[in-house]
mmCIF file of C-alpha atoms in Angstrom:
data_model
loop_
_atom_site.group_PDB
_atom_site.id
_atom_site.type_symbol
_atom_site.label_atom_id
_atom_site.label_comp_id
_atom_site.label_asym_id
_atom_site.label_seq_id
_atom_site.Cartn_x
_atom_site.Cartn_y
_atom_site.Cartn_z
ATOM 1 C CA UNK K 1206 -18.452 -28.539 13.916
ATOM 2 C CA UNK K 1207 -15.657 -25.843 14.414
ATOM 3 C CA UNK K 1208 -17.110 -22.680 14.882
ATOM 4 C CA UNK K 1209 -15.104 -19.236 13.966
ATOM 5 C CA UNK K 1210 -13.856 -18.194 17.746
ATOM 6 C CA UNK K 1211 -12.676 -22.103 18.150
ATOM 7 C CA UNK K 1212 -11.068 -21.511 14.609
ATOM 8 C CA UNK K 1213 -8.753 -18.819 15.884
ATOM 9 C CA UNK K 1214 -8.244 -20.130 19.118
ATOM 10 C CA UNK K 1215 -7.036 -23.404 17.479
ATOM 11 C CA UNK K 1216 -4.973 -20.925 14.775
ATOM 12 C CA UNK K 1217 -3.440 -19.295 17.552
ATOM 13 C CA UNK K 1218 -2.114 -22.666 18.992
ATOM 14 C CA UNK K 1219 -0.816 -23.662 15.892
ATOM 15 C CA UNK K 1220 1.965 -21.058 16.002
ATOM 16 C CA UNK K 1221 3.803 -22.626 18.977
ATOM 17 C CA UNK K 1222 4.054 -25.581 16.445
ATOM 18 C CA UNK K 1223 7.943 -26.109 15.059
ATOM 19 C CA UNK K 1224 7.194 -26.557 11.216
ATOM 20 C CA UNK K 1225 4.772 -23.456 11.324
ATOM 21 C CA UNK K 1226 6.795 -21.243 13.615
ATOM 22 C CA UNK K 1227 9.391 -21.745 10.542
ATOM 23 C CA UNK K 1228 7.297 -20.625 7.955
ATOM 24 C CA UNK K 1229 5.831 -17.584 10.037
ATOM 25 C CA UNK K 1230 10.090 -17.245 10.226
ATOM 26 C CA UNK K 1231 10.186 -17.570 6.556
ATOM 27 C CA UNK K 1232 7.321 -15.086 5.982
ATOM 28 C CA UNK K 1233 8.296 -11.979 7.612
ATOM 29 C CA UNK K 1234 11.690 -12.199 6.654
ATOM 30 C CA UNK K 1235 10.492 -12.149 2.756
ATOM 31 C CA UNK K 1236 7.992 -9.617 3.591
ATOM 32 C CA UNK K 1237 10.580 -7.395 5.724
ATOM 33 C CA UNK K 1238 13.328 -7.907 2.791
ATOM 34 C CA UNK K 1239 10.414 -6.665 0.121
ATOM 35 C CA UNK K 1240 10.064 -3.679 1.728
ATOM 36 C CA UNK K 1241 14.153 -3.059 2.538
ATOM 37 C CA UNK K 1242 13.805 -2.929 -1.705
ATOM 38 C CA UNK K 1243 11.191 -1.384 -1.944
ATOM 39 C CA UNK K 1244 12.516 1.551 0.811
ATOM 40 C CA UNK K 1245 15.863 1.035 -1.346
ATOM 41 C CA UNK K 1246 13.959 1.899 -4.736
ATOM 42 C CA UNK K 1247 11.618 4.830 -3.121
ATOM 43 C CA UNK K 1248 15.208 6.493 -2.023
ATOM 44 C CA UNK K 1249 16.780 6.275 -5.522
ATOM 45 C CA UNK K 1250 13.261 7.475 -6.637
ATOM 46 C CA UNK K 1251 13.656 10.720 -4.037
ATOM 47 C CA UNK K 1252 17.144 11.501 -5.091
ATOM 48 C CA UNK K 1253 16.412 11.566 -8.601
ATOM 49 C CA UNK K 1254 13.347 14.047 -7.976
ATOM 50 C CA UNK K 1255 15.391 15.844 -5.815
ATOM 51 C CA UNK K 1256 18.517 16.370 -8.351
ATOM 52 C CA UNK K 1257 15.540 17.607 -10.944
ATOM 53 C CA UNK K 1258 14.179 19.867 -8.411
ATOM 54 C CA UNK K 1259 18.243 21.449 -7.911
ATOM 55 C CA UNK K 1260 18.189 20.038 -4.313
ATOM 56 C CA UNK K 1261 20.376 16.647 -4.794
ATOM 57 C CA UNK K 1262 22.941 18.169 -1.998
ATOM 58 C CA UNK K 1263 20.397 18.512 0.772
ATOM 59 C CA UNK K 1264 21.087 14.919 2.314
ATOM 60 C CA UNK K 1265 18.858 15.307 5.277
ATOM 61 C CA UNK K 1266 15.750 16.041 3.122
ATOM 62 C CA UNK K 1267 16.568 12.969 1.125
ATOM 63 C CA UNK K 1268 16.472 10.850 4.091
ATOM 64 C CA UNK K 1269 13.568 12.361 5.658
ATOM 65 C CA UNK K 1270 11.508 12.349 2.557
ATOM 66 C CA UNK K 1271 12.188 8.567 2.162
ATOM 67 C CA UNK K 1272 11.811 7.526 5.397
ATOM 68 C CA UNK K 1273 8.546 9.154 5.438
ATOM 69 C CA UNK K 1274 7.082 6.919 2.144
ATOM 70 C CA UNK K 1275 8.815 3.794 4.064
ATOM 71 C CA UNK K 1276 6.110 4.489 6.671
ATOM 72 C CA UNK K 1277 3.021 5.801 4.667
ATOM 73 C CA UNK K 1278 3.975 2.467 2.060
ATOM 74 C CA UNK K 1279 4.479 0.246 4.943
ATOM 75 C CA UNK K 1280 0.996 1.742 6.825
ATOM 76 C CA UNK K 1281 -0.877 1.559 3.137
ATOM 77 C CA UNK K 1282 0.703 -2.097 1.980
ATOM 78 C CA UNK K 1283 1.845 -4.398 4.095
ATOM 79 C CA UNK K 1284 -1.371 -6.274 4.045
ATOM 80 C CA UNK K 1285 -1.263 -6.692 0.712
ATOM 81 C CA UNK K 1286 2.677 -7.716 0.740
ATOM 82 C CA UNK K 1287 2.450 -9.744 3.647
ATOM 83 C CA UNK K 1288 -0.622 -11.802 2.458
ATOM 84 C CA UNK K 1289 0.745 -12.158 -1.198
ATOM 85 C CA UNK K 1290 4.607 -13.184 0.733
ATOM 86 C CA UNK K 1291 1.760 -16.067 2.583
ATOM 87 C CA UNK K 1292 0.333 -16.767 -0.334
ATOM 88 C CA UNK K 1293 3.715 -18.341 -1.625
ATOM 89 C CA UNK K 1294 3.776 -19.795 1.424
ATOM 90 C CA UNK K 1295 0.268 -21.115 2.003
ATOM 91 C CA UNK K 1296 0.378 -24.801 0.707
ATOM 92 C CA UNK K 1297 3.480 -25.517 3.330
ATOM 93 C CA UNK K 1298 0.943 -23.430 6.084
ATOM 94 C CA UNK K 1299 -1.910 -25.091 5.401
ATOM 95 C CA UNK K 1300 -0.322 -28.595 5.419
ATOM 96 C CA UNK K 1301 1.687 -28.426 8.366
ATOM 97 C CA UNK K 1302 -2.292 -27.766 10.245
ATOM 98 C CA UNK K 1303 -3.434 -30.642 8.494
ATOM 99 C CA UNK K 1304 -1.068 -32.940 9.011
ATOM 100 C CA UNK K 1305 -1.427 -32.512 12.483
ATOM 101 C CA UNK K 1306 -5.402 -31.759 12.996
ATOM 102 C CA UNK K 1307 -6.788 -33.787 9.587
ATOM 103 C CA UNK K 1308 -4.386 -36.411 8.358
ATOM 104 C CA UNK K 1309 -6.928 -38.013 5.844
ATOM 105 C CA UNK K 1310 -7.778 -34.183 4.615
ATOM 106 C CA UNK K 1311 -4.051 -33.990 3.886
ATOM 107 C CA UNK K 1312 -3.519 -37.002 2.108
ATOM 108 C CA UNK K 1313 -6.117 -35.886 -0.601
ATOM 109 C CA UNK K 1314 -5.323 -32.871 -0.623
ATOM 110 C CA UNK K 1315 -4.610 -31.232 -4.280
ATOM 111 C CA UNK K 1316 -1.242 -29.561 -4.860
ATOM 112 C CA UNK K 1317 -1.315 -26.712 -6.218
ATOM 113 C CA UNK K 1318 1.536 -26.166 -8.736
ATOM 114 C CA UNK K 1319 3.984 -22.998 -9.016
ATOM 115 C CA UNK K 1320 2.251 -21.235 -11.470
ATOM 116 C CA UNK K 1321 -1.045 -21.567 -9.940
ATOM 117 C CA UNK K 1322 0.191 -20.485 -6.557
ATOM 118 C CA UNK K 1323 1.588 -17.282 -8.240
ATOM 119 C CA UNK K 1324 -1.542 -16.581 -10.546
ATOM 120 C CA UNK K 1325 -3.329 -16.705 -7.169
ATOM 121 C CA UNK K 1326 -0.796 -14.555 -5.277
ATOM 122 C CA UNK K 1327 -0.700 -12.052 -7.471
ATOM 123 C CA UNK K 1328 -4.284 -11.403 -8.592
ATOM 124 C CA UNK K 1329 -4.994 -11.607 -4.616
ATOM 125 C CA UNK K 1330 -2.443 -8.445 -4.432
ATOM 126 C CA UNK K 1331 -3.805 -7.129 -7.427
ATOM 127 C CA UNK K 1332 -8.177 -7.310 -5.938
ATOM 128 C CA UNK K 1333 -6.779 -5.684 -2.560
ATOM 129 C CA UNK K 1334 -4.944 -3.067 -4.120
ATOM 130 C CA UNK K 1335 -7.626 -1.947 -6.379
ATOM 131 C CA UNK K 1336 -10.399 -2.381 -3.662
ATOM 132 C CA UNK K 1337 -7.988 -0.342 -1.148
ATOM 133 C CA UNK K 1338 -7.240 2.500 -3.727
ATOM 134 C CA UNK K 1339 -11.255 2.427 -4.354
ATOM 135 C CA UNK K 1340 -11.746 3.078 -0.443
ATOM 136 C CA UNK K 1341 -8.896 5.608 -0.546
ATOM 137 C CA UNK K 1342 -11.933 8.722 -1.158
ATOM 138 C CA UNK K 1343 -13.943 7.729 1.191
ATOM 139 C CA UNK K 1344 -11.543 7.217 3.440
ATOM 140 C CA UNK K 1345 -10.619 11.129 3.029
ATOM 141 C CA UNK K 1346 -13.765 12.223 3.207
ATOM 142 C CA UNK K 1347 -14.407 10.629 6.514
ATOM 143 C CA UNK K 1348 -11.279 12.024 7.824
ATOM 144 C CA UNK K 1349 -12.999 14.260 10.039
ATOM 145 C CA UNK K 1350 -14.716 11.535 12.361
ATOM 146 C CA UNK K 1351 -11.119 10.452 13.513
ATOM 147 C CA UNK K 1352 -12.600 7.033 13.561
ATOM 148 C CA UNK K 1353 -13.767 6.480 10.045
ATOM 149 C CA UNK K 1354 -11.334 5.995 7.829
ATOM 150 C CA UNK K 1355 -10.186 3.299 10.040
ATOM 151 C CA UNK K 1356 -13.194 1.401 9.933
ATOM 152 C CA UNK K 1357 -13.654 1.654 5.833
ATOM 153 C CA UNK K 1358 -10.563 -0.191 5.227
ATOM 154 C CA UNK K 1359 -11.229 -2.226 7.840
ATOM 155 C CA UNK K 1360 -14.051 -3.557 5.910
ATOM 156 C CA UNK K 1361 -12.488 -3.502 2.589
ATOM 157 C CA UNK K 1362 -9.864 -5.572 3.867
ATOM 158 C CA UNK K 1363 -12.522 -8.092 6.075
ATOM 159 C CA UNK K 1364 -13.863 -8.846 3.018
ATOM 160 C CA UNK K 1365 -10.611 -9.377 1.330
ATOM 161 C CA UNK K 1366 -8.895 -11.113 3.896
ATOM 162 C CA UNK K 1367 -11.956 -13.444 4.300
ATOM 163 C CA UNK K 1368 -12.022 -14.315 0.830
ATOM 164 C CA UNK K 1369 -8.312 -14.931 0.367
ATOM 165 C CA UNK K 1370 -8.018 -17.043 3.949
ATOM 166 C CA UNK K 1371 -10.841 -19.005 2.937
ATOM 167 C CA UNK K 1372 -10.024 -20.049 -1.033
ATOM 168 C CA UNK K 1373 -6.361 -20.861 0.075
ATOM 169 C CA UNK K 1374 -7.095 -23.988 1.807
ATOM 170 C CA UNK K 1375 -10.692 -24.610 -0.011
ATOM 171 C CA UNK K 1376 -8.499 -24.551 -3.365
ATOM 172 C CA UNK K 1377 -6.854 -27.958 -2.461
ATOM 173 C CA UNK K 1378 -9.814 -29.328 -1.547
ATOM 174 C CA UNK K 1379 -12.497 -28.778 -3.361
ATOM 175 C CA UNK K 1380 -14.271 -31.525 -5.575
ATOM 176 C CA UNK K 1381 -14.661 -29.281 -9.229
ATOM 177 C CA UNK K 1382 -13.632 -26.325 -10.328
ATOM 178 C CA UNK K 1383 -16.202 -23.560 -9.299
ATOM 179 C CA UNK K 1384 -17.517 -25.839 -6.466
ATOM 180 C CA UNK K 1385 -18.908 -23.260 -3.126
ATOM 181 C CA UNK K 1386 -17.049 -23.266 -0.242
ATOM 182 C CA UNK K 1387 -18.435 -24.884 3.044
ATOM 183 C CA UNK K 1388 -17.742 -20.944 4.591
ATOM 184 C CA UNK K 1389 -20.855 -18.575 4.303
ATOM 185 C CA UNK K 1390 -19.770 -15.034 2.896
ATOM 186 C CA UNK K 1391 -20.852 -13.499 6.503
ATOM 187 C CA UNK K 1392 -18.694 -16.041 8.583
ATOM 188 C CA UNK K 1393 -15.624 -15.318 5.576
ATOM 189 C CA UNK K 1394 -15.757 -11.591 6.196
ATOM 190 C CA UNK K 1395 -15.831 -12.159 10.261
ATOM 191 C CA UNK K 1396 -12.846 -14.280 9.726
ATOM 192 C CA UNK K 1397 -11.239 -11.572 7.860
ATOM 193 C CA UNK K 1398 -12.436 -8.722 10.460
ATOM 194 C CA UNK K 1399 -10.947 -10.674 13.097
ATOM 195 C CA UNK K 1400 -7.454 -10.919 10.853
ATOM 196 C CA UNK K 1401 -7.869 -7.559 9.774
ATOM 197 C CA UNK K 1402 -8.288 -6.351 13.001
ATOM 198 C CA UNK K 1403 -4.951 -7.494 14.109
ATOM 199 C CA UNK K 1404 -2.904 -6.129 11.079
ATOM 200 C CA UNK K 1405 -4.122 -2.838 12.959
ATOM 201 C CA UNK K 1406 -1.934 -3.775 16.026
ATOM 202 C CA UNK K 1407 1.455 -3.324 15.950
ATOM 203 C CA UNK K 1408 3.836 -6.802 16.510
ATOM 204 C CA UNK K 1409 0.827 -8.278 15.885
ATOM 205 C CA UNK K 1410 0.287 -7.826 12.078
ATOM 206 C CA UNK K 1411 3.321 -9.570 12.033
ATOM 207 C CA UNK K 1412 1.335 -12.941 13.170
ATOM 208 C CA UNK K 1413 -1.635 -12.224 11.407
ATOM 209 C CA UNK K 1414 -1.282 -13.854 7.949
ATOM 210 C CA UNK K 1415 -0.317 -17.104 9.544
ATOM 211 C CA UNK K 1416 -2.909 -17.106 12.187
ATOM 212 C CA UNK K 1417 -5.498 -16.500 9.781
ATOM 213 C CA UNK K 1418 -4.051 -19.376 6.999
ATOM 214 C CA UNK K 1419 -4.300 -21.682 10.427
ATOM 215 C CA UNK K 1420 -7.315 -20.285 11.354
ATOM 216 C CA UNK K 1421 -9.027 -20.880 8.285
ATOM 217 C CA UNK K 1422 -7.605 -23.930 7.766
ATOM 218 C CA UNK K 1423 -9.797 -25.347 10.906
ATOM 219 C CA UNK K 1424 -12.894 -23.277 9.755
ATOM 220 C CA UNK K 1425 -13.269 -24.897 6.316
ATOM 221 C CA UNK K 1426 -12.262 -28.358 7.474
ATOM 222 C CA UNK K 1427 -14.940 -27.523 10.700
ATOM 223 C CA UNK K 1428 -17.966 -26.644 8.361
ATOM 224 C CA UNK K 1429 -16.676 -29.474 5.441
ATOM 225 C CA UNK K 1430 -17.139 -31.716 8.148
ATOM 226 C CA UNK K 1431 -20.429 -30.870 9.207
ATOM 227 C CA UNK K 1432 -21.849 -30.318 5.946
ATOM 228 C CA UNK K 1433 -20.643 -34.295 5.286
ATOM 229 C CA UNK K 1434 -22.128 -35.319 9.134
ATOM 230 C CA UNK K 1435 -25.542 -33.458 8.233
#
């Protein structure tokens, strides 16, 4: 049985790995070009207010204003950009694991078709924004602890993460449509905390949505395993 700190530890080795270093490659340069539009967009967006507002020739308050909602979008949503990007992504992630670690796993495995992969992707954007904008007030009003807005969307995005992680590789595996996942709801949102966790650390974030598709590609396999052995 593959426990949850073996899971990452395992995750984390996977990343030295050629065909998954090139999709962690592939990830963060579609996530960093998403945001280069969206920054793009926001500045059009700033000059237009701007030119309403009579203060179109004032240059440096254009740039400062956009640079500022580059960082406050980039703080607020790159979890949810980065793990929808992986989500895209996740079948070639999740593979490349398999292949390696669970050979017969990966030879039945179900492939999931476009459309599917982009229904997923983008009602997984779609729960975390909603959930994150739902956290947003209590957030605020724990503003004065220092601490505590930190630690509610922490949990928001545990739960998230752990849910997301998980269904991505139980998705091509699972025997019927609606069938439970091998990975209790407390050892999901650990999985997530841990992920979540490290989307708090600068450079880091940047491995986190692979290390956690790895990661949770050993923990459902781990407990599939055992629940077959038992």
């Amino acid at each position: 049985m593959t426990s949850l700190p073996t899971s990452l530890v395992r995750g984390a080795g996977a990343l030295a790995e050629g065909a998954v270093l090139r999709l962690f490659a592939k990830t963060i340069a579609v996530t960093i070009a998403i945001f280069v539009a969206l920054g793009w967009l926001g500045e059009m967006v700033v000059n237009d207010a701007l030119a309403l507002a009579g203060l179109d020739q004032d240059r440096g308050a254009s740039v400062l204003i956009s640079a500022l909602l580059i960082i406050v979008a980039a703080w607020l949503l790159f979890r949810l950009v980065a793990l929808a990007v992986l989500q895209f992504f996740a079948d070639e992630v999740v593979s490349a694991v398999e292949r390696r670690s669970y050979p017969a796993a990966a030879a039945a495995s179900r492939k999931l078709g476009l459309a599917e992969e982009a229904r997923i992707a983008l009602g997984g954007a779609a729960r975390a924004l909603i959930a994150n904008l739902i956290a947003l007030p209590f957030a605020l009003a724990l503003l004065f602890t220092g601490v505590g807005p930190a630690l509610v969307f922490w949990a928001v995005n545990a739960w998230l993460l752990g849910r997301e992680l998980v269904d991505m590789v139980w998705l091509r595996h699972r025997p019927a449509p609606g069938a439970p996942s091998p990975v209790g709801r407390a050892e999901r949102f650990l999985l997530g905390g841990a992920i979540a966790a490290l989307f708090m650390v600068p450079f880091a974030n940047l491995l986190a949505p692979v290390l956690g598709a790895a990661a949770a590609t050993h923990l459902v396999h781990g407990r599939w395993q055992a629940r077959h052995a038992a």
